[in-house]
Amino acid sequence: MFNYTTRYLNVVSFFITILIYFFLMKSNVIINKVDFNSLSIFNILKRNTVLVELNSNYIKKDTAEESTKGQNNLLLKNIESTKELNWKIIIPKISLEAQISEGTSKSIMDKYVGHFEETSKSNGNVGLAAHNRGYDVNYFSQIKSLKSGDKIIYKFYDFEKSYRVIENVIIKDIDWSYLQNTEDNRITLITCVENEPEYRRCVQAIEE
């Protein structure tokens, strides 16, 4: 048995249409019995030509691949958007609810609370940083008012942790000991100290 492709059948159909047209013209049937004109025949031929091109395997493959790429890109964007929205910090006492993003560069902290890349994102010590003044977004402007026992909520994608503040101290800007990993689950917030560039404010809280 012959295995005819769609493209082959459309090409055959195209030539059959031409043959029928010329046969009818020769027999004068087109004049007496069929209400066609040269423009309508031209449109039929044009339509068949387009069908041949659209149904070729090459066109189908490219179209399918582009469609799949578009769907995958949209899906990835939706996933990233959902992840971003589900990574956040909430501090009820200072009415703070902010999204978190990876990194502590200025470009990150101009929009988000930044996550110290070398620290944990879940268990252990989660390190976060943010501006507290002088920028369009100053998420940590009020963490200086946090006291022992104040609640901090941390959401990381599909789970949530609650912490209670244990200390709010001023440290040297070269003191990274508060960001070291810990056996217990805690969260560490770091921000600048006004007019004291060599110091940082550090708030730590332990999981309830």
Short mmCIF file of C-alpha atoms in Angstrom, two decimals, residues 116 118 170-180 190-191 196-202:
data_model
loop_
_atom_site.label_atom_id
_atom_site.label_comp_id
_atom_site.label_asym_id
_atom_site.label_seq_id
_atom_site.Cartn_x
_atom_site.Cartn_y
_atom_site.Cartn_z
CA PHE A 116 22.63 36.29 51.70
CA GLU A 118 25.90 31.79 51.52
CA ILE A 170 24.95 46.78 66.72
CA ILE A 171 27.91 44.93 65.19
CA LYS A 172 31.00 45.83 63.16
CA ASP A 173 30.55 45.73 59.40
CA ILE A 174 33.26 43.04 59.19
CA ASP A 175 31.61 40.79 61.79
CA TRP A 176 30.07 37.92 59.83
CA SER A 177 29.72 35.56 62.80
CA TYR A 178 25.99 36.22 63.04
CA LEU A 179 25.50 34.78 59.55
CA GLN A 180 27.25 31.48 60.26
CA ILE A 190 21.12 42.90 58.76
CA THR A 191 20.91 46.60 57.86
CA GLU A 196 27.97 54.99 61.12
CA PRO A 197 29.21 53.21 57.97
CA GLU A 198 31.49 50.88 59.92
CA TYR A 199 28.60 49.36 61.84
CA ARG A 200 25.53 47.27 61.13
CA ARG A 201 22.30 46.56 62.99
CA CYS A 202 21.67 42.87 63.52
#
